[in-house]
PDB file of C-alpha atoms in Angstrom:
ATOM      1  CA  ASP A1152     -28.279  -1.857   9.085  1.00  0.00           C
ATOM      2  CA  ALA A1153     -24.812  -2.506  10.367  1.00  0.00           C
ATOM      3  CA  GLY A1154     -23.096   0.049  12.230  1.00  0.00           C
ATOM      4  CA  VAL A1155     -19.412   0.621  12.503  1.00  0.00           C
ATOM      5  CA  THR A1156     -17.270  -2.447  12.858  1.00  0.00           C
ATOM      6  CA  GLN A1157     -13.936  -2.733  14.112  1.00  0.00           C
ATOM      7  CA  SER A1158     -11.529  -5.677  14.150  1.00  0.00           C
ATOM      8  CA  PRO A1159      -9.790  -7.082  16.052  1.00  0.00           C
ATOM      9  CA  THR A1160     -11.714  -6.608  19.307  1.00  0.00           C
ATOM     10  CA  HIS A1161      -8.298  -7.083  21.424  1.00  0.00           C
ATOM     11  CA  LEU A1162      -4.491  -7.220  20.584  1.00  0.00           C
ATOM     12  CA  ILE A1163      -1.477  -7.655  22.468  1.00  0.00           C
ATOM     13  CA  LYS A1164       1.718  -6.670  20.903  1.00  0.00           C
ATOM     14  CA  THR A1165       5.511  -6.336  21.977  1.00  0.00           C
ATOM     15  CA  ARG A1166       7.322  -2.784  21.842  1.00  0.00           C
ATOM     16  CA  GLY A1167       9.034  -2.303  18.524  1.00  0.00           C
ATOM     17  CA  GLN A1168       6.256  -4.385  16.638  1.00  0.00           C
ATOM     18  CA  GLN A1169       4.077  -2.993  14.167  1.00  0.00           C
ATOM     19  CA  VAL A1170       0.058  -3.471  14.212  1.00  0.00           C
ATOM     20  CA  THR A1171      -2.901  -3.078  11.819  1.00  0.00           C
ATOM     21  CA  LEU A1172      -6.400  -2.232  12.873  1.00  0.00           C
ATOM     22  CA  ARG A1173      -9.395  -2.320  10.519  1.00  0.00           C
ATOM     23  CA  CYS A1174     -12.553  -0.406  10.404  1.00  0.00           C
ATOM     24  CA  SER A1175     -15.874  -0.702   8.334  1.00  0.00           C
ATOM     25  CA  PRO A1176     -17.877   2.331   8.207  1.00  0.00           C
ATOM     26  CA  LYS A1177     -21.684   2.612   8.635  1.00  0.00           C
ATOM     27  CA  SER A1178     -23.513   1.835   5.336  1.00  0.00           C
ATOM     28  CA  GLY A1179     -23.721   4.990   3.294  1.00  0.00           C
ATOM     29  CA  HIS A1180     -20.937   6.826   5.119  1.00  0.00           C
ATOM     30  CA  ASP A1181     -17.793   7.980   3.186  1.00  0.00           C
ATOM     31  CA  THR A1182     -15.481   9.336   5.766  1.00  0.00           C
ATOM     32  CA  VAL A1183     -13.640   7.574   8.417  1.00  0.00           C
ATOM     33  CA  SER A1184     -11.761   9.064  11.491  1.00  0.00           C
ATOM     34  CA  TRP A1185      -9.450   7.517  13.802  1.00  0.00           C
ATOM     35  CA  TYR A1186      -9.221   8.301  17.636  1.00  0.00           C
ATOM     36  CA  GLN A1187      -7.141   6.992  20.494  1.00  0.00           C
ATOM     37  CA  GLN A1188      -8.499   7.175  23.863  1.00  0.00           C
ATOM     38  CA  ALA A1189      -6.028   6.378  26.664  1.00  0.00           C
ATOM     39  CA  LEU A1190      -7.410   4.932  29.995  1.00  0.00           C
ATOM     40  CA  GLY A1191      -9.371   7.755  32.023  1.00  0.00           C
ATOM     41  CA  GLN A1192      -9.273  10.178  29.064  1.00  0.00           C
ATOM     42  CA  GLY A1193     -11.217  11.519  26.279  1.00  0.00           C
ATOM     43  CA  PRO A1194     -10.545  10.413  22.559  1.00  0.00           C
ATOM     44  CA  GLN A1195      -7.687  12.033  20.712  1.00  0.00           C
ATOM     45  CA  PHE A1196      -8.094  12.670  17.199  1.00  0.00           C
ATOM     46  CA  ILE A1197      -5.483  10.931  15.298  1.00  0.00           C
ATOM     47  CA  PHE A1198      -6.538  11.637  11.243  1.00  0.00           C
ATOM     48  CA  GLN A1199      -9.556  11.495   9.123  1.00  0.00           C
ATOM     49  CA  TYR A1200      -9.870   9.787   5.599  1.00  0.00           C
ATOM     50  CA  TYR A1201     -12.141  11.129   2.794  1.00  0.00           C
ATOM     51  CA  GLU A1202     -12.114   9.882  -0.917  1.00  0.00           C
ATOM     52  CA  GLU A1203      -8.986   7.754  -0.086  1.00  0.00           C
ATOM     53  CA  GLU A1204      -6.818  10.817   1.042  1.00  0.00           C
ATOM     54  CA  GLU A1205      -5.852  11.845   4.491  1.00  0.00           C
ATOM     55  CA  ARG A1206      -7.841  14.837   4.916  1.00  0.00           C
ATOM     56  CA  GLN A1207      -6.821  16.155   8.277  1.00  0.00           C
ATOM     57  CA  ARG A1208      -4.143  14.958  10.975  1.00  0.00           C
ATOM     58  CA  GLY A1209      -3.876  15.465  14.885  1.00  0.00           C
ATOM     59  CA  ASN A1210      -0.886  15.706  16.648  1.00  0.00           C
ATOM     60  CA  PHE A1211       0.514  12.119  16.178  1.00  0.00           C
ATOM     61  CA  PRO A1212       3.790  11.065  14.917  1.00  0.00           C
ATOM     62  CA  ASP A1213       4.440   9.708  11.526  1.00  0.00           C
ATOM     63  CA  ARG A1214       4.475   6.160  13.072  1.00  0.00           C
ATOM     64  CA  PHE A1215       0.765   6.230  12.962  1.00  0.00           C
ATOM     65  CA  SER A1216      -0.409   5.898   9.332  1.00  0.00           C
ATOM     66  CA  GLY A1217      -3.669   5.163   7.570  1.00  0.00           C
ATOM     67  CA  HIS A1218      -5.401   4.103   4.496  1.00  0.00           C
ATOM     68  CA  GLN A1219      -8.884   4.219   2.886  1.00  0.00           C
ATOM     69  CA  PHE A1220     -10.084   1.765   0.383  1.00  0.00           C
ATOM     70  CA  PRO A1221     -12.622   2.406  -2.539  1.00  0.00           C
ATOM     71  CA  ASN A1222     -15.357   0.726  -0.273  1.00  0.00           C
ATOM     72  CA  TYR A1223     -14.763   3.402   2.222  1.00  0.00           C
ATOM     73  CA  SER A1224     -13.362   0.929   4.811  1.00  0.00           C
ATOM     74  CA  SER A1225      -9.918   2.016   6.503  1.00  0.00           C
ATOM     75  CA  GLU A1226      -6.807   0.872   8.263  1.00  0.00           C
ATOM     76  CA  LEU A1227      -4.696   2.284  10.898  1.00  0.00           C
ATOM     77  CA  ASN A1228      -1.260   1.349  11.178  1.00  0.00           C
ATOM     78  CA  VAL A1229       1.094   2.059  13.859  1.00  0.00           C
ATOM     79  CA  ASN A1230       4.860   1.136  13.432  1.00  0.00           C
ATOM     80  CA  ALA A1231       7.612   0.757  16.243  1.00  0.00           C
ATOM     81  CA  LEU A1232       4.973   0.434  18.942  1.00  0.00           C
ATOM     82  CA  LEU A1233       5.814   2.055  22.462  1.00  0.00           C
ATOM     83  CA  LEU A1234       4.237   1.167  25.788  1.00  0.00           C
ATOM     84  CA  GLY A1235       2.462   4.608  25.348  1.00  0.00           C
ATOM     85  CA  ASP A1236       0.599   3.432  22.660  1.00  0.00           C
ATOM     86  CA  SER A1237      -1.493   1.026  24.798  1.00  0.00           C
ATOM     87  CA  ALA A1238      -5.006   2.587  24.293  1.00  0.00           C
ATOM     88  CA  LEU A1239      -8.563   1.824  22.982  1.00  0.00           C
ATOM     89  CA  TYR A1240      -8.595   2.939  19.432  1.00  0.00           C
ATOM     90  CA  LEU A1241     -11.891   4.112  18.069  1.00  0.00           C
ATOM     91  CA  CYS A1242     -13.049   4.290  14.472  1.00  0.00           C
ATOM     92  CA  ALA A1243     -15.819   6.764  13.668  1.00  0.00           C
ATOM     93  CA  SER A1244     -17.777   7.207  10.302  1.00  0.00           C
ATOM     94  CA  SER A1245     -19.878  10.062   9.027  1.00  0.00           C
ATOM     95  CA  LEU A1246     -21.516  11.524   5.970  1.00  0.00           C
ATOM     96  CA  THR A1247     -22.206  15.127   7.427  1.00  0.00           C
ATOM     97  CA  THR A1248     -21.305  16.504  10.973  1.00  0.00           C
ATOM     98  CA  GLU A1249     -22.352  13.364  12.901  1.00  0.00           C
ATOM     99  CA  GLN A1250     -19.697  10.869  13.748  1.00  0.00           C
ATOM    100  CA  TYR A1251     -20.774   7.524  14.616  1.00  0.00           C
ATOM    101  CA  PHE A1252     -18.245   5.400  16.578  1.00  0.00           C
ATOM    102  CA  GLY A1253     -17.332   1.812  16.517  1.00  0.00           C
ATOM    103  CA  PRO A1254     -16.752  -0.458  19.604  1.00  0.00           C
ATOM    104  CA  GLY A1255     -13.150   0.046  19.542  1.00  0.00           C
ATOM    105  CA  THR A1256      -9.940  -2.042  19.393  1.00  0.00           C
ATOM    106  CA  ARG A1257      -8.209  -2.331  22.805  1.00  0.00           C
ATOM    107  CA  LEU A1258      -4.434  -2.658  22.071  1.00  0.00           C
ATOM    108  CA  THR A1259      -2.063  -3.523  24.828  1.00  0.00           C
ATOM    109  CA  VAL A1260       1.853  -3.048  24.325  1.00  0.00           C
ATOM    110  CA  THR A1261       3.915  -5.045  26.496  1.00  0.00           C
TER     111      THR A1261
ATOM    112  CA  ALA B 538      -6.469  26.259  20.417  1.00  0.00           C
ATOM    113  CA  GLN B 539     -10.027  24.951  21.032  1.00  0.00           C
ATOM    114  CA  SER B 540     -10.652  23.358  23.970  1.00  0.00           C
ATOM    115  CA  VAL B 541     -13.448  21.546  26.160  1.00  0.00           C
ATOM    116  CA  THR B 542     -13.510  21.426  29.946  1.00  0.00           C
ATOM    117  CA  GLN B 543     -15.975  19.161  31.546  1.00  0.00           C
ATOM    118  CA  LEU B 544     -16.523  20.131  35.456  1.00  0.00           C
ATOM    119  CA  GLY B 545     -16.459  17.278  37.714  1.00  0.00           C
ATOM    120  CA  SER B 546     -14.773  13.763  36.876  1.00  0.00           C
ATOM    121  CA  HIS B 547     -17.529  12.192  38.751  1.00  0.00           C
ATOM    122  CA  VAL B 548     -20.935  12.921  39.459  1.00  0.00           C
ATOM    123  CA  SER B 549     -23.259  10.965  41.790  1.00  0.00           C
ATOM    124  CA  VAL B 550     -26.950  11.218  41.775  1.00  0.00           C
ATOM    125  CA  SER B 551     -29.819   9.014  43.430  1.00  0.00           C
ATOM    126  CA  GLU B 552     -32.075   7.411  41.108  1.00  0.00           C
ATOM    127  CA  GLY B 553     -35.036   9.782  40.155  1.00  0.00           C
ATOM    128  CA  ALA B 554     -32.966  13.014  40.739  1.00  0.00           C
ATOM    129  CA  LEU B 555     -32.011  15.544  38.344  1.00  0.00           C
ATOM    130  CA  VAL B 556     -28.873  14.912  36.226  1.00  0.00           C
ATOM    131  CA  LEU B 557     -26.622  17.944  35.391  1.00  0.00           C
ATOM    132  CA  LEU B 558     -23.314  17.363  33.678  1.00  0.00           C
ATOM    133  CA  ARG B 559     -21.388  20.498  32.768  1.00  0.00           C
ATOM    134  CA  CYS B 560     -19.500  21.435  29.651  1.00  0.00           C
ATOM    135  CA  ASN B 561     -17.707  24.686  28.582  1.00  0.00           C
ATOM    136  CA  TYR B 562     -15.843  25.260  25.610  1.00  0.00           C
ATOM    137  CA  SER B 563     -13.231  27.775  24.373  1.00  0.00           C
ATOM    138  CA  SER B 564     -14.096  29.509  20.940  1.00  0.00           C
ATOM    139  CA  SER B 565     -15.066  32.968  19.735  1.00  0.00           C
ATOM    140  CA  VAL B 566     -17.285  31.310  16.862  1.00  0.00           C
ATOM    141  CA  PRO B 567     -19.818  28.909  18.086  1.00  0.00           C
ATOM    142  CA  PRO B 568     -18.963  25.428  17.139  1.00  0.00           C
ATOM    143  CA  TYR B 569     -20.912  22.312  16.630  1.00  0.00           C
ATOM    144  CA  LEU B 570     -21.374  20.826  19.963  1.00  0.00           C
ATOM    145  CA  PHE B 571     -22.125  16.941  20.955  1.00  0.00           C
ATOM    146  CA  TRP B 572     -22.695  14.783  23.730  1.00  0.00           C
ATOM    147  CA  TYR B 573     -21.630  11.070  23.639  1.00  0.00           C
ATOM    148  CA  VAL B 574     -22.083   8.394  26.101  1.00  0.00           C
ATOM    149  CA  GLN B 575     -19.831   5.630  26.637  1.00  0.00           C
ATOM    150  CA  TYR B 576     -20.803   2.400  28.539  1.00  0.00           C
ATOM    151  CA  PRO B 577     -18.066   0.164  30.076  1.00  0.00           C
ATOM    152  CA  ASN B 578     -15.918  -1.755  27.293  1.00  0.00           C
ATOM    153  CA  GLN B 579     -17.881   0.052  24.627  1.00  0.00           C
ATOM    154  CA  GLY B 580     -17.543   2.520  21.893  1.00  0.00           C
ATOM    155  CA  LEU B 581     -19.166   6.063  22.101  1.00  0.00           C
ATOM    156  CA  GLN B 582     -22.761   6.677  21.488  1.00  0.00           C
ATOM    157  CA  LEU B 583     -24.116   9.997  20.171  1.00  0.00           C
ATOM    158  CA  LEU B 584     -26.688  11.297  22.591  1.00  0.00           C
ATOM    159  CA  LEU B 585     -27.585  14.663  20.824  1.00  0.00           C
ATOM    160  CA  LYS B 586     -25.894  17.403  18.999  1.00  0.00           C
ATOM    161  CA  TYR B 587     -26.246  21.246  18.283  1.00  0.00           C
ATOM    162  CA  THR B 588     -25.282  22.542  15.038  1.00  0.00           C
ATOM    163  CA  THR B 589     -27.646  25.562  14.295  1.00  0.00           C
ATOM    164  CA  GLY B 590     -31.014  26.914  15.226  1.00  0.00           C
ATOM    165  CA  ALA B 591     -32.983  26.056  18.178  1.00  0.00           C
ATOM    166  CA  THR B 592     -30.561  26.284  21.237  1.00  0.00           C
ATOM    167  CA  LEU B 593     -32.564  23.652  23.491  1.00  0.00           C
ATOM    168  CA  VAL B 594     -31.645  20.253  21.733  1.00  0.00           C
ATOM    169  CA  LYS B 595     -33.402  17.195  22.734  1.00  0.00           C
ATOM    170  CA  GLY B 596     -31.479  13.731  22.544  1.00  0.00           C
ATOM    171  CA  ILE B 597     -31.961   9.981  23.307  1.00  0.00           C
ATOM    172  CA  ASN B 598     -32.865   8.458  26.391  1.00  0.00           C
ATOM    173  CA  GLY B 599     -34.587  11.668  27.902  1.00  0.00           C
ATOM    174  CA  PHE B 600     -31.436  13.768  27.808  1.00  0.00           C
ATOM    175  CA  GLU B 601     -31.257  17.177  26.596  1.00  0.00           C
ATOM    176  CA  ALA B 602     -28.980  20.086  26.439  1.00  0.00           C
ATOM    177  CA  GLU B 603     -28.864  23.873  25.946  1.00  0.00           C
ATOM    178  CA  PHE B 604     -26.388  26.050  23.914  1.00  0.00           C
ATOM    179  CA  LYS B 605     -25.724  29.237  25.901  1.00  0.00           C
ATOM    180  CA  LYS B 606     -23.398  31.176  23.511  1.00  0.00           C
ATOM    181  CA  SER B 607     -22.949  33.878  26.273  1.00  0.00           C
ATOM    182  CA  GLU B 608     -21.643  31.458  28.742  1.00  0.00           C
ATOM    183  CA  THR B 609     -19.792  29.341  26.103  1.00  0.00           C
ATOM    184  CA  SER B 610     -21.639  26.349  27.731  1.00  0.00           C
ATOM    185  CA  PHE B 611     -23.587  23.103  26.664  1.00  0.00           C
ATOM    186  CA  HIS B 612     -24.671  21.384  29.933  1.00  0.00           C
ATOM    187  CA  LEU B 613     -26.383  18.125  29.752  1.00  0.00           C
ATOM    188  CA  THR B 614     -29.444  17.270  31.604  1.00  0.00           C
ATOM    189  CA  LYS B 615     -32.072  14.640  32.392  1.00  0.00           C
ATOM    190  CA  PRO B 616     -35.070  15.227  34.852  1.00  0.00           C
ATOM    191  CA  SER B 617     -34.843  11.963  36.327  1.00  0.00           C
ATOM    192  CA  ALA B 618     -31.873   9.640  36.683  1.00  0.00           C
ATOM    193  CA  HIS B 619     -32.276   5.635  35.997  1.00  0.00           C
ATOM    194  CA  MET B 620     -29.850   3.151  37.181  1.00  0.00           C
ATOM    195  CA  SER B 621     -29.096   2.474  33.249  1.00  0.00           C
ATOM    196  CA  ASP B 622     -27.729   5.905  33.000  1.00  0.00           C
ATOM    197  CA  ALA B 623     -24.644   5.076  34.918  1.00  0.00           C
ATOM    198  CA  ALA B 624     -21.708   5.598  32.121  1.00  0.00           C
ATOM    199  CA  GLU B 625     -19.040   7.858  31.138  1.00  0.00           C
ATOM    200  CA  TYR B 626     -20.119  10.862  29.281  1.00  0.00           C
ATOM    201  CA  PHE B 627     -18.316  12.947  26.900  1.00  0.00           C
ATOM    202  CA  CYS B 628     -18.749  16.625  25.741  1.00  0.00           C
ATOM    203  CA  ALA B 629     -17.157  17.294  22.013  1.00  0.00           C
ATOM    204  CA  VAL B 630     -16.997  20.263  20.062  1.00  0.00           C
ATOM    205  CA  ARG B 631     -16.322  20.327  16.051  1.00  0.00           C
ATOM    206  CA  PRO B 632     -14.514  23.858  15.668  1.00  0.00           C
ATOM    207  CA  ALA B 633     -16.099  26.050  13.176  1.00  0.00           C
ATOM    208  CA  ASP B 634     -12.947  26.780  11.293  1.00  0.00           C
ATOM    209  CA  SER B 635     -13.567  24.112   8.608  1.00  0.00           C
ATOM    210  CA  SER B 636     -11.974  21.452  10.936  1.00  0.00           C
ATOM    211  CA  TYR B 637     -13.468  18.070  10.536  1.00  0.00           C
ATOM    212  CA  LYS B 638     -12.142  16.736  14.126  1.00  0.00           C
ATOM    213  CA  LEU B 639     -13.890  16.382  17.393  1.00  0.00           C
ATOM    214  CA  ILE B 640     -12.318  17.660  20.343  1.00  0.00           C
ATOM    215  CA  PHE B 641     -13.295  15.770  23.504  1.00  0.00           C
ATOM    216  CA  GLY B 642     -13.357  16.868  27.147  1.00  0.00           C
ATOM    217  CA  SER B 643     -11.902  14.505  29.596  1.00  0.00           C
ATOM    218  CA  GLY B 644     -15.323  12.829  30.586  1.00  0.00           C
ATOM    219  CA  THR B 645     -17.658  12.856  33.483  1.00  0.00           C
ATOM    220  CA  ARG B 646     -18.458   9.520  35.025  1.00  0.00           C
ATOM    221  CA  LEU B 647     -22.063   9.430  36.230  1.00  0.00           C
ATOM    222  CA  LEU B 648     -22.880   7.263  39.174  1.00  0.00           C
ATOM    223  CA  VAL B 649     -26.672   6.467  39.946  1.00  0.00           C
ATOM    224  CA  ARG B 650     -27.450   5.351  43.502  1.00  0.00           C
ATOM    225  CA  PRO B 651     -30.353   3.266  44.229  1.00  0.00           C
TER     226      PRO B 651
END
Protein backbone atom coordinates (compact mmCIF):
# COMPACT_ATOMS: atom_id res chain seq x y z
CA ASP A 1 0.00 0.00 0.00
CA ALA A 2 1.60 3.24 -1.15
CA GLY A 3 1.70 5.98 1.41
CA VAL A 4 1.45 9.68 0.71
CA THR A 5 3.53 10.69 -2.27
CA GLN A 6 4.69 14.16 -3.28
CA SER A 7 6.36 15.59 -6.33
CA PRO A 8 8.79 16.98 -7.09
CA THR A 9 11.29 16.15 -4.35
CA HIS A 10 13.28 19.34 -4.77
CA LEU A 11 12.61 22.56 -6.63
CA ILE A 12 14.56 25.75 -7.17
CA LYS A 13 12.70 28.89 -8.25
CA THR A 14 13.46 32.58 -8.62
CA ARG A 15 11.71 35.37 -6.72
CA GLY A 16 8.47 36.39 -8.41
CA GLN A 17 7.92 33.06 -10.11
CA GLN A 18 5.04 30.69 -9.53
CA VAL A 19 5.27 27.07 -8.37
CA THR A 20 2.94 24.05 -8.24
CA LEU A 21 3.49 21.16 -5.85
CA ARG A 22 1.59 17.88 -6.09
CA CYS A 23 0.36 15.32 -3.59
CA SER A 24 -1.28 11.91 -3.85
CA PRO A 25 -2.96 10.76 -0.66
CA LYS A 26 -2.71 7.39 1.01
CA SER A 27 -5.13 4.87 -0.46
CA GLY A 28 -8.60 5.29 1.05
CA HIS A 29 -7.99 8.79 2.38
CA ASP A 30 -10.25 11.61 1.23
CA THR A 31 -8.74 14.65 2.96
CA VAL A 32 -5.50 16.45 2.16
CA SER A 33 -3.74 19.06 4.28
CA TRP A 34 -0.70 21.16 3.39
CA TYR A 35 1.95 22.41 5.79
CA GLN A 36 5.01 24.64 5.47
CA GLN A 37 8.07 23.73 7.52
CA ALA A 38 10.78 26.38 7.63
CA LEU A 39 14.27 25.30 8.61
CA GLY A 40 14.50 24.49 12.31
CA GLN A 41 10.79 24.96 12.97
CA GLY A 42 7.66 22.88 13.32
CA PRO A 43 5.23 22.58 10.41
CA GLN A 44 2.70 25.39 9.97
CA PHE A 45 -0.79 24.62 8.64
CA ILE A 46 -1.56 26.19 5.26
CA PHE A 47 -4.97 24.70 4.39
CA GLN A 48 -7.02 21.54 4.16
CA TYR A 49 -9.08 20.17 1.27
CA TYR A 50 -12.08 17.88 1.55
CA GLU A 51 -14.61 17.02 -1.16
CA GLU A 52 -12.68 19.26 -3.57
CA GLU A 53 -13.18 22.35 -1.43
CA GLU A 54 -10.96 24.27 0.97
CA ARG A 55 -12.35 23.36 4.38
CA GLN A 56 -9.98 25.32 6.61
CA ARG A 57 -7.15 27.77 6.10
CA GLY A 58 -4.24 28.88 8.23
CA ASN A 59 -2.58 32.29 8.38
CA PHE A 60 -1.12 32.33 4.89
CA PRO A 61 -1.64 35.00 2.24
CA ASP A 62 -3.77 34.54 -0.86
CA ARG A 63 -0.60 33.87 -2.84
CA PHE A 64 -1.02 30.35 -1.51
CA SER A 65 -3.84 28.47 -3.20
CA GLY A 66 -4.78 24.89 -3.74
CA HIS A 67 -6.96 22.41 -5.47
CA GLN A 68 -8.26 18.92 -4.86
CA PHE A 69 -9.20 16.62 -7.70
CA PRO A 70 -11.98 13.99 -7.82
CA ASN A 71 -9.40 11.26 -7.14
CA TYR A 72 -8.49 13.14 -3.91
CA SER A 73 -5.04 14.17 -5.11
CA SER A 74 -4.12 17.79 -4.49
CA GLU A 75 -1.98 20.67 -5.71
CA LEU A 76 -0.48 23.58 -3.83
CA ASN A 77 0.19 26.71 -5.85
CA VAL A 78 2.31 29.62 -4.69
CA ASN A 79 2.40 32.84 -6.74
CA ALA A 80 4.88 35.71 -6.65
CA LEU A 81 7.46 33.71 -4.74
CA LEU A 82 9.41 35.41 -1.97
CA LEU A 83 12.73 34.38 -0.45
CA GLY A 84 10.81 33.60 2.74
CA ASP A 85 8.79 30.94 0.94
CA SER A 86 11.86 28.69 0.97
CA ALA A 87 10.85 25.71 3.07
CA LEU A 88 9.88 22.05 3.12
CA TYR A 89 6.26 21.70 2.02
CA LEU A 90 4.51 18.72 3.53
CA CYS A 91 1.30 17.12 2.41
CA ALA A 92 -0.74 15.01 4.82
CA SER A 93 -3.72 12.82 4.09
CA SER A 94 -6.37 11.58 6.48
CA LEU A 95 -9.66 9.77 6.78
CA THR A 96 -10.35 10.35 10.46
CA THR A 97 -8.20 12.04 13.13
CA GLU A 98 -4.76 10.78 12.12
CA GLN A 99 -2.81 12.66 9.48
CA TYR A 100 -0.18 10.75 7.51
CA PHE A 101 2.60 12.80 5.99
CA GLY A 102 4.47 12.51 2.74
CA PRO A 103 8.23 13.03 2.36
CA GLY A 104 7.80 16.65 1.39
CA THR A 105 8.98 18.95 -1.39
CA ARG A 106 12.00 21.10 -0.63
CA LEU A 107 11.46 24.52 -2.27
CA THR A 108 14.36 26.93 -2.56
CA VAL A 109 13.67 30.46 -3.75
CA THR A 110 16.70 32.43 -4.97
CA ALA B 1 -5.05 30.78 20.55
CA GLN B 2 -4.03 27.20 21.01
CA SER B 3 -0.29 26.63 21.41
CA VAL B 4 2.16 23.80 22.00
CA THR B 5 5.38 24.13 23.97
CA GLN B 6 8.20 21.64 23.77
CA LEU B 7 10.75 22.22 26.52
CA GLY B 8 14.29 21.75 25.29
CA SER B 9 15.22 22.17 21.66
CA HIS B 10 17.93 19.53 22.14
CA VAL B 11 17.99 16.50 24.44
CA SER B 12 21.04 14.26 24.72
CA VAL B 13 20.96 10.80 26.30
CA SER B 14 23.26 7.80 26.41
CA GLU B 15 22.31 4.62 24.59
CA GLY B 16 20.20 2.52 26.96
CA ALA B 17 19.10 5.50 29.06
CA LEU B 18 15.57 6.76 29.59
CA VAL B 19 14.22 9.16 27.00
CA LEU B 20 11.89 11.93 28.20
CA LEU B 21 10.66 14.59 25.78
CA ARG B 22 8.33 17.20 27.22
CA CYS B 23 5.20 18.70 25.67
CA ASN B 24 2.66 21.09 27.16
CA TYR B 25 -0.38 22.51 25.43
CA SER B 26 -2.65 25.43 26.16
CA SER B 27 -6.32 24.57 26.11
CA SER B 28 -9.22 24.49 28.53
CA VAL B 29 -10.74 21.62 26.60
CA PRO B 30 -8.58 18.52 26.08
CA PRO B 31 -7.58 18.34 22.44
CA TYR B 32 -6.41 15.40 20.40
CA LEU B 33 -2.67 14.95 20.96
CA PHE B 34 0.02 13.45 18.74
CA TRP B 35 3.74 12.77 18.65
CA TYR B 36 5.55 12.63 15.32
CA VAL B 37 9.17 11.77 14.50
CA GLN B 38 11.14 13.24 11.61
CA TYR B 39 14.38 11.71 10.39
CA PRO B 40 16.77 13.89 8.34
CA ASN B 41 15.42 14.88 4.93
CA GLN B 42 12.19 12.96 5.48
CA GLY B 43 8.55 13.65 6.26
CA LEU B 44 6.85 13.08 9.60
CA GLN B 45 5.97 9.64 10.95
CA LEU B 46 3.19 9.23 13.50
CA LEU B 47 4.50 7.69 16.73
CA LEU B 48 1.32 7.72 18.80
CA LYS B 49 -1.90 9.60 19.44
CA TYR B 50 -4.36 10.38 22.23
CA THR B 51 -8.00 11.05 21.41
CA THR B 52 -10.14 9.70 24.26
CA GLY B 53 -10.01 6.89 26.79
CA ALA B 54 -6.88 5.51 28.40
CA THR B 55 -4.45 8.29 29.27
CA LEU B 56 -1.34 6.15 28.81
CA VAL B 57 -0.82 5.64 25.11
CA LYS B 58 1.61 3.18 23.58
CA GLY B 59 3.11 3.81 20.19
CA ILE B 60 5.61 2.38 17.77
CA ASN B 61 9.29 1.67 18.45
CA GLY B 62 8.73 1.31 22.20
CA PHE B 63 7.56 4.88 22.80
CA GLU B 64 4.68 5.83 25.04
CA ALA B 65 3.09 9.04 26.29
CA GLU B 66 0.80 9.96 29.14
CA PHE B 67 -1.96 12.53 28.90
CA LYS B 68 -2.26 14.53 32.12
CA LYS B 69 -5.19 16.90 31.95
CA SER B 70 -4.37 18.64 35.24
CA GLU B 71 -0.89 19.49 33.98
CA THR B 72 -1.92 20.03 30.32
CA SER B 73 0.98 17.79 29.40
CA PHE B 74 1.66 14.92 27.01
CA HIS B 75 5.27 13.90 27.61
CA LEU B 76 6.91 11.21 25.45
CA THR B 77 9.03 8.49 27.04
CA LYS B 78 11.02 5.43 26.10
CA PRO B 79 12.70 3.23 28.73
CA SER B 80 15.89 2.55 26.77
CA ALA B 81 17.27 4.71 23.98
CA HIS B 82 18.69 3.20 20.80
CA MET B 83 21.06 4.91 18.40
CA SER B 84 18.31 4.68 15.77
CA ASP B 85 16.07 6.93 17.91
CA ALA B 86 18.18 9.97 17.05
CA ALA B 87 15.81 12.29 15.19
CA GLU B 88 13.58 15.35 15.56
CA TYR B 89 10.40 14.84 17.57
CA PHE B 90 7.31 17.00 17.26
CA CYS B 91 4.33 17.23 19.57
CA ALA B 92 1.10 18.33 17.92
CA VAL B 93 -2.46 19.08 18.97
CA ARG B 94 -5.70 19.15 17.09
CA PRO B 95 -7.95 21.58 18.93
CA ALA B 96 -11.31 20.30 20.13
CA ASP B 97 -13.17 23.25 18.61
CA SER B 98 -14.01 21.44 15.40
CA SER B 99 -10.69 22.52 13.96
CA TYR B 100 -9.10 20.17 11.48
CA LYS B 101 -5.57 21.51 11.55
CA LEU B 102 -2.63 20.26 13.56
CA ILE B 103 -0.69 22.78 15.63
CA PHE B 104 2.92 21.73 16.11
CA GLY B 105 5.51 22.54 18.70
CA SER B 106 8.93 23.75 17.61
CA GLY B 107 10.44 20.30 17.96
CA THR B 108 13.07 18.57 20.10
CA ARG B 109 16.17 17.06 18.56
CA LEU B 110 17.12 13.84 20.33
CA LEU B 111 20.81 12.96 20.33
CA VAL B 112 21.85 9.46 21.44
CA ARG B 113 25.43 9.01 22.64
CA PRO B 114 27.09 5.60 22.25
